[in-house]
Amino acid sequence: MDTIRIDKLIFSGKHGVYEEERNLEQEFEINVSFDFDTQRAADSDSLEDTADYQKIRDLIKNTVEEHSYFLIEKLGDTIAKKILEDQRIPKVTVEIRKMNIWGNGVPAVSITRLK
C-alpha cells in the first residue's frame, strides 16, 4: 500500500469552545495522508485511477469553512470520515493545527481512521 499526502493546507474557520473562537475566524493548518494503492494510476497515468487531490482539498476546505465545531477533534473526525467515503481509501490520518490561538505554542490533533 502506498501513501498520498497533502500538506500545509491553510483555511479559516470558526471552531473552538470559547465564544471568541466561534465568532472570529482563525487559521487552521491541515495535513492529510491516506493509504492508496497507486499501481493502477502509475500504469495508466490517468487521474481516474488515483485519488483526485483537488477534490480532497475542496472537501477539506468546505468542511473547515462551512461548518463550526467546538473541538478540532470533531473537525478532524468529520474530514477523515468524508475522505473514507472513497472506497479505495482504507486508512486516513488528518492533522489539524490551530495556528494563531496562542502567542507561544500551537495546539494540534492527529486523527487516524480506518475503514
PDB file of C-alpha atoms in Angstrom, residues 16-83:
ATOM      1  CA  GLY A  16     -13.488  26.278  19.270  1.00  0.00           C
ATOM      2  CA  VAL A  17     -15.113  26.123  22.675  1.00  0.00           C
ATOM      3  CA  TYR A  18     -14.808  29.768  23.616  1.00  0.00           C
ATOM      4  CA  GLU A  19     -17.127  32.481  22.331  1.00  0.00           C
ATOM      5  CA  GLU A  20     -14.338  34.493  20.680  1.00  0.00           C
ATOM      6  CA  GLU A  21     -13.243  31.372  18.747  1.00  0.00           C
ATOM      7  CA  ARG A  22     -16.787  30.858  17.477  1.00  0.00           C
ATOM      8  CA  ASN A  23     -17.255  34.489  16.446  1.00  0.00           C
ATOM      9  CA  LEU A  24     -13.901  35.270  14.805  1.00  0.00           C
ATOM     10  CA  GLU A  25     -12.340  33.212  12.062  1.00  0.00           C
ATOM     11  CA  GLN A  26      -8.954  31.728  12.811  1.00  0.00           C
ATOM     12  CA  GLU A  27      -6.448  29.888  10.659  1.00  0.00           C
ATOM     13  CA  PHE A  28      -6.144  26.113  10.682  1.00  0.00           C
ATOM     14  CA  GLU A  29      -3.334  24.173   9.046  1.00  0.00           C
ATOM     15  CA  ILE A  30      -4.427  20.778   7.759  1.00  0.00           C
ATOM     16  CA  ASN A  31      -2.137  17.909   6.796  1.00  0.00           C
ATOM     17  CA  VAL A  32      -3.670  14.713   5.456  1.00  0.00           C
ATOM     18  CA  SER A  33      -2.204  11.369   4.444  1.00  0.00           C
ATOM     19  CA  PHE A  34      -4.028   8.306   3.278  1.00  0.00           C
ATOM     20  CA  ASP A  35      -3.268   4.807   2.110  1.00  0.00           C
ATOM     21  CA  PHE A  36      -3.916   4.209  -1.545  1.00  0.00           C
ATOM     22  CA  ASP A  37      -2.695   1.593  -3.996  1.00  0.00           C
ATOM     23  CA  THR A  38      -1.197   3.806  -6.700  1.00  0.00           C
ATOM     24  CA  GLN A  39      -0.069   0.994  -9.033  1.00  0.00           C
ATOM     25  CA  ARG A  40      -3.074   1.280 -11.346  1.00  0.00           C
ATOM     26  CA  ALA A  41      -2.586   5.053 -11.628  1.00  0.00           C
ATOM     27  CA  ALA A  42       1.131   4.579 -12.260  1.00  0.00           C
ATOM     28  CA  ASP A  43       0.370   2.130 -15.054  1.00  0.00           C
ATOM     29  CA  SER A  44      -2.387   4.185 -16.694  1.00  0.00           C
ATOM     30  CA  ASP A  45      -1.125   7.709 -15.948  1.00  0.00           C
ATOM     31  CA  SER A  46      -4.819   8.605 -15.596  1.00  0.00           C
ATOM     32  CA  LEU A  47      -6.438  10.829 -12.963  1.00  0.00           C
ATOM     33  CA  GLU A  48      -9.437   8.494 -12.703  1.00  0.00           C
ATOM     34  CA  ASP A  49      -7.160   5.772 -11.305  1.00  0.00           C
ATOM     35  CA  THR A  50      -5.949   7.793  -8.349  1.00  0.00           C
ATOM     36  CA  ALA A  51      -7.419   9.955  -5.613  1.00  0.00           C
ATOM     37  CA  ASP A  52      -8.058  13.415  -7.045  1.00  0.00           C
ATOM     38  CA  TYR A  53      -6.067  15.773  -4.791  1.00  0.00           C
ATOM     39  CA  GLN A  54      -8.154  18.762  -5.834  1.00  0.00           C
ATOM     40  CA  LYS A  55     -11.398  17.062  -4.775  1.00  0.00           C
ATOM     41  CA  ILE A  56      -9.912  16.145  -1.401  1.00  0.00           C
ATOM     42  CA  ARG A  57      -8.573  19.679  -0.945  1.00  0.00           C
ATOM     43  CA  ASP A  58     -12.026  21.091  -1.744  1.00  0.00           C
ATOM     44  CA  LEU A  59     -13.676  18.638   0.669  1.00  0.00           C
ATOM     45  CA  ILE A  60     -11.348  19.794   3.457  1.00  0.00           C
ATOM     46  CA  LYS A  61     -11.814  23.475   2.585  1.00  0.00           C
ATOM     47  CA  ASN A  62     -15.611  23.187   2.623  1.00  0.00           C
ATOM     48  CA  THR A  63     -15.614  21.318   5.926  1.00  0.00           C
ATOM     49  CA  VAL A  64     -13.373  23.892   7.652  1.00  0.00           C
ATOM     50  CA  GLU A  65     -15.039  26.976   6.185  1.00  0.00           C
ATOM     51  CA  GLU A  66     -18.712  25.993   6.078  1.00  0.00           C
ATOM     52  CA  HIS A  67     -19.130  24.211   9.422  1.00  0.00           C
ATOM     53  CA  SER A  68     -18.425  25.121  13.035  1.00  0.00           C
ATOM     54  CA  TYR A  69     -17.394  22.640  15.714  1.00  0.00           C
ATOM     55  CA  PHE A  70     -16.442  23.093  19.347  1.00  0.00           C
ATOM     56  CA  LEU A  71     -13.457  20.724  19.093  1.00  0.00           C
ATOM     57  CA  ILE A  72     -10.814  20.226  16.424  1.00  0.00           C
ATOM     58  CA  GLU A  73     -11.175  16.528  17.241  1.00  0.00           C
ATOM     59  CA  LYS A  74     -14.679  16.670  15.745  1.00  0.00           C
ATOM     60  CA  LEU A  75     -13.411  18.654  12.745  1.00  0.00           C
ATOM     61  CA  GLY A  76     -10.671  16.082  12.111  1.00  0.00           C
ATOM     62  CA  ASP A  77     -13.059  13.153  12.521  1.00  0.00           C
ATOM     63  CA  THR A  78     -15.532  14.713  10.082  1.00  0.00           C
ATOM     64  CA  ILE A  79     -12.823  15.280   7.456  1.00  0.00           C
ATOM     65  CA  ALA A  80     -11.470  11.740   7.910  1.00  0.00           C
ATOM     66  CA  LYS A  81     -14.901  10.128   7.515  1.00  0.00           C
ATOM     67  CA  LYS A  82     -15.606  12.132   4.360  1.00  0.00           C
ATOM     68  CA  ILE A  83     -12.278  11.059   2.812  1.00  0.00           C
TER      69      ILE A  83
END
